[in-house]
Amino acid sequence: MADIIQLLPDHVANQIAAGEVVQRPASVVKELLENAIDAGADTIKLIIKDAGKTLVQVIDNGKGMSPTDARLSFERHATSKIKSAEDLFQLHTKGFRGEALASIAAIAHVELKTKQASNDVGNTLVIEGSHVVSQDVVVTPTGTSVAVKNLFFNIPARRNFLKSDTVELRHVVDEFYRVALAHPSISFVMYNNGSESFNLPISNYRQRIVNIFGNKTNEKLVPVDEDTEVLKISGFVGKPEFAKKSRGEQYFFVNDRFIKSAYLNHAIASAFEGLLKPGMHASYFLNLQVDPQSIDINIHPTKTEIKFDDEHTLYAILRAAVKHSLGQFNIAPVLDFERDPNLDTPYNYKETVISTPKVEVDRSFNPFNDASQPAVSSTQRSSHTSSFSRQEGHKSSSDWEGLYVGLESKSNESEADFSEVEFESEEETLSIFNGDHQVEQTHTTYQLHNKYIVSTIKSGMLIIDQFRAHQRVLYEEFLRNMTSREGVSQQLLFPLQLHFSPQDIDIVNQLKADLEHTGFVFSNVDEELVEITGVPVNVPESEVSIILEQLISDVEHEVPDSNFSATDLLAKSMAKSLAIKTGQSLQKDEQEHLVNKLFACKDPNVSPANRVTFVTMSVDELDKKFI
Ligand code: ADP
Ligand code: MG
């Protein structure tokens, strides 16, 4: 009988390998960023279009490649990083398999430009589905640019399998965070659809964390430093009072590589024992430096797990180090409005057991009293109140005494703690308009690059990120609706039928009650079909399926355990889907409305994802620039 075994042609083998290495645009981001770091770059630019589906480009100022290496780099198992098996145990680079570029080139259109410092000109190479289309000499700066276009162009099934842009972008940003956090000594810039989303200068670790997660993170961080023979730990843990319901901000890096380790995570959780409420997760950003010989990372290319020789010792040292830091910095849960009212107030009154905060209230304060009224025009004023009145009815000044009383009484189990939310909202509103930030009677707004809204304030100017600001506004609105269960819904002319997988239906069922509180009306949910007859006002019918898809994926993506706050996630997710996006032009009155709504929020300073919503620039600062 004839022989039947054949060697697969390279491009087929590469396509198969690509299935392992490249699952989604974020995988490409990871591989390209890591190559740039391995090339010794100190400035790295990431450019994303359509969540990476159309373009992922990484430009670095690293050492570049010779013309021959440029061609070779796309061959499978072509690497400059190891020469023999022994090198595997002394890894100082991210890459070593020599698979990434070959795999990526098998399933996308790739354009490489690269130049070494010693050469005057560089080389450019175009490869489409493993076939070299062209190689030319080109004038280009020292370093390398790899542009990956039309991912999965030749595998439609994989392309269709990709999630919505929002979800894919989330993965891309997660990957970007991981790499950027591991390398504060490299400057990173990320552009998404033409606008800059991150600009992270070279800095120390604390600054890098703050630059990514927002200014407020700074005060949450407790340093951890431990230097032992087997392990060097540096980094930060989040103070217990800032613990989260989701595991979002938990980062371990081993020798500058992001890893996941349930075991080490447990070490930290146990160091926090007694300091956290059940179901809450502490944040951490920890770098572990170990002897490369004592770890084994030679497993699956996309896996973030790692094997340590002596896990028990690491566990003990890590736990002790974190405990020590928490003790040393005298961390005890504090709820004190004086310190920072924005950060301490949990939203989910109906789900959370809340200990009554110590509040110092100025009882003589009356916001409707002219003398203490902030300098806001009456129309603005009424628009603040009207944003609350849908849920709560307009509060006359005499209601205010009642609000204070509500705050005094113990109100742990009550669902009707809404008065607190209201009270804080108003208080926050006032404080932002006080003193320095006082808004002029005749303030005008204008829109910059369809992205920012600029307005005058007494001390100078205010610049608001429209997308983040609107998310904040919507987020608080949805939370209020859900907490008060008073979302208003609009009836659909024809019921909307949406198909989902059984797993996704499970999630819909889980969130159904909360969705109903926002104004959704479900006439039927069976094994794979959801029928909707009503949606919240302001939610266009065309957005419904996107919102649900986003929501389901957020739940899948974000929340591994059952202790999550469905309401919070739902509100965040819907706010994200529905907010005015960057690039959308706004009328004058829309701009003003957004500004006013933002400052009527309980926590106007940050978006639901904890990113800065606005910055101010004082006349003094401007003056300095004109010296
Ligand atoms: P690996 O990173 O595992 O070696 P890759 O397929 O990612 O494999 O890259 C193959 C080779 O191409 C690398 O070993 C390196 O020599 C070269 N290379 C890739 N990206 C860059 C870059 N940005 N700058 C310089 N050389 C690079
Ligand atoms: Mg690589």
mmCIF file of N, CA, C and O in Angstrom, residues 268-338:
data_model
loop_
_atom_site.group_PDB
_atom_site.id
_atom_site.type_symbol
_atom_site.label_atom_id
_atom_site.label_comp_id
_atom_site.label_asym_id
_atom_site.label_seq_id
_atom_site.Cartn_x
_atom_site.Cartn_y
_atom_site.Cartn_z
ATOM 1 N N ILE A 268 -2.169 36.601 49.251
ATOM 2 C CA ILE A 268 -2.497 38.001 49.505
ATOM 3 C C ILE A 268 -3.844 38.109 50.205
ATOM 4 O O ILE A 268 -3.994 38.839 51.185
ATOM 5 N N ALA A 269 -4.791 37.330 49.706
ATOM 6 C CA ALA A 269 -6.112 37.354 50.343
ATOM 7 C C ALA A 269 -5.968 37.021 51.828
ATOM 8 O O ALA A 269 -6.620 37.638 52.683
ATOM 9 N N SER A 270 -5.097 36.085 52.147
ATOM 10 C CA SER A 270 -4.996 35.702 53.557
ATOM 11 C C SER A 270 -4.267 36.781 54.364
ATOM 12 O O SER A 270 -4.506 36.932 55.548
ATOM 13 N N ALA A 271 -3.407 37.539 53.713
ATOM 14 C CA ALA A 271 -2.776 38.660 54.421
ATOM 15 C C ALA A 271 -3.808 39.740 54.761
ATOM 16 O O ALA A 271 -3.662 40.483 55.721
ATOM 17 N N PHE A 272 -4.842 39.814 53.956
ATOM 18 C CA PHE A 272 -5.892 40.810 54.173
ATOM 19 C C PHE A 272 -6.996 40.301 55.105
ATOM 20 O O PHE A 272 -7.977 40.987 55.328
ATOM 21 N N GLU A 273 -6.795 39.076 55.579
ATOM 22 C CA GLU A 273 -7.862 38.457 56.366
ATOM 23 C C GLU A 273 -8.306 39.362 57.515
ATOM 24 O O GLU A 273 -7.478 39.932 58.220
ATOM 25 N N GLY A 274 -9.596 39.482 57.668
ATOM 26 C CA GLY A 274 -10.120 40.308 58.741
ATOM 27 C C GLY A 274 -10.242 41.768 58.366
ATOM 28 O O GLY A 274 -10.863 42.557 59.067
ATOM 29 N N LEU A 275 -9.639 42.150 57.264
ATOM 30 C CA LEU A 275 -9.693 43.562 56.862
ATOM 31 C C LEU A 275 -10.706 43.805 55.751
ATOM 32 O O LEU A 275 -11.067 44.939 55.476
ATOM 33 N N LEU A 276 -11.126 42.725 55.110
ATOM 34 C CA LEU A 276 -12.045 42.887 53.976
ATOM 35 C C LEU A 276 -13.403 42.281 54.286
ATOM 36 O O LEU A 276 -13.499 41.279 54.981
ATOM 37 N N LYS A 277 -14.420 42.906 53.731
ATOM 38 C CA LYS A 277 -15.758 42.306 53.833
ATOM 39 C C LYS A 277 -15.793 41.078 52.933
ATOM 40 O O LYS A 277 -15.074 41.011 51.938
ATOM 41 N N PRO A 278 -16.654 40.125 53.271
ATOM 42 C CA PRO A 278 -16.725 38.923 52.418
ATOM 43 C C PRO A 278 -17.052 39.314 50.982
ATOM 44 O O PRO A 278 -17.852 40.212 50.739
ATOM 45 N N GLY A 279 -16.416 38.644 50.070
ATOM 46 C CA GLY A 279 -16.718 38.900 48.656
ATOM 47 C C GLY A 279 -15.949 40.068 48.070
ATOM 48 O O GLY A 279 -16.050 40.342 46.884
ATOM 49 N N MET A 280 -15.174 40.765 48.873
ATOM 50 C CA MET A 280 -14.408 41.885 48.336
ATOM 51 C C MET A 280 -12.987 41.429 48.018
ATOM 52 O O MET A 280 -12.450 40.532 48.659
ATOM 53 N N HIS A 281 -12.400 42.082 47.024
ATOM 54 C CA HIS A 281 -11.058 41.688 46.596
ATOM 55 C C HIS A 281 -10.128 42.888 46.670
ATOM 56 O O HIS A 281 -10.452 43.947 46.143
ATOM 57 N N ALA A 282 -8.989 42.674 47.279
ATOM 58 C CA ALA A 282 -8.014 43.762 47.368
ATOM 59 C C ALA A 282 -7.335 43.949 46.015
ATOM 60 O O ALA A 282 -7.187 43.006 45.251
ATOM 61 N N SER A 283 -6.936 45.187 45.726
ATOM 62 C CA SER A 283 -6.133 45.412 44.525
ATOM 63 C C SER A 283 -4.675 45.150 44.864
ATOM 64 O O SER A 283 -4.257 45.351 45.997
ATOM 65 N N TYR A 284 -3.926 44.722 43.901
ATOM 66 C CA TYR A 284 -2.481 44.673 44.100
ATOM 67 C C TYR A 284 -1.733 44.777 42.782
ATOM 68 O O TYR A 284 -2.257 44.420 41.724
ATOM 69 N N PHE A 285 -0.551 45.339 42.907
ATOM 70 C CA PHE A 285 0.343 45.519 41.759
ATOM 71 C C PHE A 285 1.712 45.083 42.264
ATOM 72 O O PHE A 285 2.429 45.881 42.863
ATOM 73 N N LEU A 286 2.052 43.829 42.115
ATOM 74 C CA LEU A 286 3.264 43.323 42.756
ATOM 75 C C LEU A 286 4.233 42.721 41.756
ATOM 76 O O LEU A 286 3.836 41.964 40.864
ATOM 77 N N ASN A 287 5.475 43.096 41.928
ATOM 78 C CA ASN A 287 6.538 42.531 41.092
ATOM 79 C C ASN A 287 7.347 41.553 41.912
ATOM 80 O O ASN A 287 7.844 41.913 42.974
ATOM 81 N N LEU A 288 7.468 40.368 41.413
ATOM 82 C CA LEU A 288 8.308 39.393 42.084
ATOM 83 C C LEU A 288 9.523 39.151 41.191
ATOM 84 O O LEU A 288 9.366 38.906 39.992
ATOM 85 N N GLN A 289 10.680 39.258 41.775
ATOM 86 C CA GLN A 289 11.893 38.924 41.021
ATOM 87 C C GLN A 289 12.449 37.637 41.598
ATOM 88 O O GLN A 289 12.706 37.556 42.792
ATOM 89 N N VAL A 290 12.560 36.633 40.747
ATOM 90 C CA VAL A 290 13.131 35.363 41.203
ATOM 91 C C VAL A 290 14.221 34.950 40.225
ATOM 92 O O VAL A 290 14.317 35.485 39.127
ATOM 93 N N ASP A 291 15.019 33.996 40.658
ATOM 94 C CA ASP A 291 16.036 33.451 39.776
ATOM 95 C C ASP A 291 15.331 32.785 38.595
ATOM 96 O O ASP A 291 14.484 31.912 38.786
ATOM 97 N N PRO A 292 15.677 33.172 37.350
ATOM 98 C CA PRO A 292 14.987 32.579 36.193
ATOM 99 C C PRO A 292 15.059 31.055 36.187
ATOM 100 O O PRO A 292 14.197 30.383 35.640
ATOM 101 N N GLN A 293 16.091 30.523 36.834
ATOM 102 C CA GLN A 293 16.221 29.064 36.870
ATOM 103 C C GLN A 293 15.156 28.407 37.727
ATOM 104 O O GLN A 293 14.921 27.208 37.624
ATOM 105 N N SER A 294 14.554 29.186 38.616
ATOM 106 C CA SER A 294 13.608 28.568 39.547
ATOM 107 C C SER A 294 12.168 28.598 39.036
ATOM 108 O O SER A 294 11.244 28.235 39.743
ATOM 109 N N ILE A 295 11.984 29.082 37.805
ATOM 110 C CA ILE A 295 10.627 29.071 37.270
ATOM 111 C C ILE A 295 10.594 28.389 35.906
ATOM 112 O O ILE A 295 11.597 28.317 35.212
ATOM 113 N N ASP A 296 9.413 27.938 35.564
ATOM 114 C CA ASP A 296 9.241 27.294 34.272
ATOM 115 C C ASP A 296 8.099 27.981 33.543
ATOM 116 O O ASP A 296 6.943 27.855 33.903
ATOM 117 N N ILE A 297 8.451 28.756 32.520
ATOM 118 C CA ILE A 297 7.396 29.421 31.767
ATOM 119 C C ILE A 297 7.207 28.768 30.413
ATOM 120 O O ILE A 297 6.462 29.234 29.576
ATOM 121 N N ASN A 298 7.901 27.646 30.256
ATOM 122 C CA ASN A 298 7.880 27.011 28.944
ATOM 123 C C ASN A 298 6.615 26.191 28.751
ATOM 124 O O ASN A 298 6.644 25.002 28.521
ATOM 125 N N ILE A 299 5.472 26.874 28.897
ATOM 126 C CA ILE A 299 4.235 26.156 28.638
ATOM 127 C C ILE A 299 3.490 26.837 27.503
ATOM 128 O O ILE A 299 4.099 27.452 26.658
ATOM 129 N N HIS A 300 2.213 26.694 27.478
ATOM 130 C CA HIS A 300 1.431 27.197 26.357
ATOM 131 C C HIS A 300 1.732 28.672 26.033
ATOM 132 O O HIS A 300 1.862 29.494 26.938
ATOM 133 N N PRO A 301 1.858 28.992 24.729
ATOM 134 C CA PRO A 301 2.271 30.349 24.356
ATOM 135 C C PRO A 301 1.373 31.461 24.901
ATOM 136 O O PRO A 301 1.852 32.554 25.168
ATOM 137 N N THR A 302 0.095 31.191 25.039
ATOM 138 C CA THR A 302 -0.764 32.300 25.470
ATOM 139 C C THR A 302 -1.136 32.207 26.945
ATOM 140 O O THR A 302 -1.818 33.063 27.468
ATOM 141 N N LYS A 303 -0.702 31.182 27.596
ATOM 142 C CA LYS A 303 -1.063 31.021 28.998
ATOM 143 C C LYS A 303 -0.263 31.982 29.861
ATOM 144 O O LYS A 303 0.878 32.324 29.556
ATOM 145 N N THR A 304 -0.901 32.401 30.943
ATOM 146 C CA THR A 304 -0.200 33.313 31.832
ATOM 147 C C THR A 304 0.159 32.610 33.137
ATOM 148 O O THR A 304 0.565 33.245 34.088
ATOM 149 N N GLU A 305 -0.025 31.302 33.179
ATOM 150 C CA GLU A 305 0.374 30.588 34.390
ATOM 151 C C GLU A 305 1.884 30.335 34.357
ATOM 152 O O GLU A 305 2.519 30.400 33.316
ATOM 153 N N ILE A 306 2.406 30.004 35.490
ATOM 154 C CA ILE A 306 3.842 29.821 35.596
ATOM 155 C C ILE A 306 4.079 28.777 36.679
ATOM 156 O O ILE A 306 3.265 28.636 37.585
ATOM 157 N N LYS A 307 5.179 28.037 36.543
ATOM 158 C CA LYS A 307 5.467 27.047 37.580
ATOM 159 C C LYS A 307 6.680 27.481 38.390
ATOM 160 O O LYS A 307 7.723 27.805 37.825
ATOM 161 N N PHE A 308 6.522 27.508 39.710
ATOM 162 C CA PHE A 308 7.652 27.854 40.568
ATOM 163 C C PHE A 308 8.218 26.581 41.183
ATOM 164 O O PHE A 308 7.480 25.642 41.477
ATOM 165 N N ASP A 309 9.538 26.588 41.444
ATOM 166 C CA ASP A 309 10.143 25.445 42.112
ATOM 167 C C ASP A 309 9.629 25.301 43.532
ATOM 168 O O ASP A 309 9.289 24.239 43.989
ATOM 169 N N ASP A 310 9.591 26.425 44.229
ATOM 170 C CA ASP A 310 9.270 26.338 45.650
ATOM 171 C C ASP A 310 8.118 27.275 46.002
ATOM 172 O O ASP A 310 8.302 28.332 46.585
ATOM 173 N N GLU A 311 6.930 26.851 45.617
ATOM 174 C CA GLU A 311 5.779 27.720 45.776
ATOM 175 C C GLU A 311 5.447 28.021 47.233
ATOM 176 O O GLU A 311 5.003 29.108 47.565
ATOM 177 N N HIS A 312 5.679 27.025 48.099
ATOM 178 C CA HIS A 312 5.304 27.215 49.508
ATOM 179 C C HIS A 312 6.068 28.366 50.137
ATOM 180 O O HIS A 312 5.509 29.180 50.858
ATOM 181 N N THR A 313 7.351 28.415 49.843
ATOM 182 C CA THR A 313 8.162 29.486 50.406
ATOM 183 C C THR A 313 7.692 30.835 49.876
ATOM 184 O O THR A 313 7.538 31.792 50.626
ATOM 185 N N LEU A 314 7.446 30.890 48.564
ATOM 186 C CA LEU A 314 6.977 32.148 47.978
ATOM 187 C C LEU A 314 5.687 32.601 48.663
ATOM 188 O O LEU A 314 5.511 33.768 48.993
ATOM 189 N N TYR A 315 4.814 31.639 48.865
ATOM 190 C CA TYR A 315 3.529 31.931 49.502
ATOM 191 C C TYR A 315 3.762 32.583 50.854
ATOM 192 O O TYR A 315 3.205 33.646 51.169
ATOM 193 N N ALA A 316 4.609 31.954 51.646
ATOM 194 C CA ALA A 316 4.827 32.446 53.005
ATOM 195 C C ALA A 316 5.458 33.833 52.995
ATOM 196 O O ALA A 316 5.032 34.728 53.735
ATOM 197 N N ILE A 317 6.447 34.027 52.134
ATOM 198 C CA ILE A 317 7.131 35.330 52.106
ATOM 199 C C ILE A 317 6.164 36.417 51.647
ATOM 200 O O ILE A 317 6.093 37.502 52.229
ATOM 201 N N LEU A 318 5.412 36.102 50.616
ATOM 202 C CA LEU A 318 4.485 37.087 50.062
ATOM 203 C C LEU A 318 3.444 37.490 51.105
ATOM 204 O O LEU A 318 3.160 38.676 51.318
ATOM 205 N N ARG A 319 2.898 36.513 51.759
ATOM 206 C CA ARG A 319 1.870 36.784 52.749
ATOM 207 C C ARG A 319 2.445 37.653 53.875
ATOM 208 O O ARG A 319 1.839 38.655 54.278
ATOM 209 N N ALA A 320 3.620 37.275 54.340
ATOM 210 C CA ALA A 320 4.232 38.029 55.429
ATOM 211 C C ALA A 320 4.535 39.466 54.992
ATOM 212 O O ALA A 320 4.299 40.422 55.734
ATOM 213 N N ALA A 321 5.028 39.611 53.764
ATOM 214 C CA ALA A 321 5.402 40.949 53.288
ATOM 215 C C ALA A 321 4.180 41.862 53.214
ATOM 216 O O ALA A 321 4.221 43.022 53.622
ATOM 217 N N VAL A 322 3.094 41.333 52.696
ATOM 218 C CA VAL A 322 1.880 42.148 52.565
ATOM 219 C C VAL A 322 1.323 42.485 53.944
ATOM 220 O O VAL A 322 0.953 43.622 54.237
ATOM 221 N N LYS A 323 1.310 41.492 54.820
ATOM 222 C CA LYS A 323 0.832 41.721 56.186
ATOM 223 C C LYS A 323 1.665 42.812 56.852
ATOM 224 O O LYS A 323 1.141 43.719 57.499
ATOM 225 N N HIS A 324 2.935 42.702 56.693
ATOM 226 C CA HIS A 324 3.856 43.655 57.294
ATOM 227 C C HIS A 324 3.523 45.072 56.820
ATOM 228 O O HIS A 324 3.421 45.999 57.603
ATOM 229 N N SER A 325 3.348 45.211 55.509
ATOM 230 C CA SER A 325 3.052 46.540 54.967
ATOM 231 C C SER A 325 1.749 47.085 55.512
ATOM 232 O O SER A 325 1.654 48.248 55.880
ATOM 233 N N LEU A 326 0.745 46.230 55.550
ATOM 234 C CA LEU A 326 -0.554 46.693 56.033
ATOM 235 C C LEU A 326 -0.432 47.131 57.488
ATOM 236 O O LEU A 326 -1.023 48.122 57.908
ATOM 237 N N GLY A 327 0.366 46.394 58.253
ATOM 238 C CA GLY A 327 0.557 46.752 59.656
ATOM 239 C C GLY A 327 1.356 48.032 59.788
ATOM 240 O O GLY A 327 0.970 48.970 60.480
ATOM 241 N N GLN A 328 2.438 48.085 59.049
ATOM 242 C CA GLN A 328 3.339 49.220 59.139
ATOM 243 C C GLN A 328 2.650 50.537 58.788
ATOM 244 O O GLN A 328 2.897 51.565 59.378
ATOM 245 N N PHE A 329 1.791 50.463 57.796
ATOM 246 C CA PHE A 329 1.136 51.697 57.386
ATOM 247 C C PHE A 329 -0.188 51.888 58.102
ATOM 248 O O PHE A 329 -1.008 52.691 57.722
ATOM 249 N N ASN A 330 -0.345 51.085 59.152
ATOM 250 C CA ASN A 330 -1.461 51.278 60.055
ATOM 251 C C ASN A 330 -2.782 51.358 59.313
ATOM 252 O O ASN A 330 -3.546 52.301 59.456
ATOM 253 N N ILE A 331 -2.997 50.371 58.494
ATOM 254 C CA ILE A 331 -4.185 50.395 57.665
ATOM 255 C C ILE A 331 -5.361 49.819 58.415
ATOM 256 O O ILE A 331 -5.357 48.673 58.820
ATOM 257 N N ALA A 332 -6.343 50.636 58.623
ATOM 258 C CA ALA A 332 -7.588 50.130 59.181
ATOM 259 C C ALA A 332 -8.698 50.753 58.374
ATOM 260 O O ALA A 332 -8.564 51.873 57.900
ATOM 261 N N PRO A 333 -9.775 50.025 58.200
ATOM 262 C CA PRO A 333 -10.848 50.591 57.386
ATOM 263 C C PRO A 333 -11.362 51.889 57.992
ATOM 264 O O PRO A 333 -11.685 51.930 59.169
ATOM 265 N N VAL A 334 -11.406 52.910 57.208
ATOM 266 C CA VAL A 334 -11.944 54.184 57.685
ATOM 267 C C VAL A 334 -13.054 54.619 56.740
ATOM 268 O O VAL A 334 -12.915 54.503 55.539
ATOM 269 N N LEU A 335 -14.078 55.100 57.311
ATOM 270 C CA LEU A 335 -15.097 55.737 56.490
ATOM 271 C C LEU A 335 -15.259 57.117 57.067
ATOM 272 O O LEU A 335 -15.774 57.292 58.149
ATOM 273 N N ASP A 336 -14.768 58.063 56.391
ATOM 274 C CA ASP A 336 -14.742 59.400 56.951
ATOM 275 C C ASP A 336 -14.948 60.392 55.827
ATOM 276 O O ASP A 336 -14.113 60.531 54.944
ATOM 277 N N PHE A 337 -16.069 61.051 55.857
ATOM 278 C CA PHE A 337 -16.395 61.950 54.756
ATOM 279 C C PHE A 337 -15.406 63.100 54.640
ATOM 280 O O PHE A 337 -15.193 63.635 53.566
ATOM 281 N N GLU A 338 -14.782 63.458 55.743
ATOM 282 C CA GLU A 338 -13.827 64.545 55.682
ATOM 283 C C GLU A 338 -12.703 64.210 54.714
ATOM 284 O O GLU A 338 -12.190 65.032 54.001
#
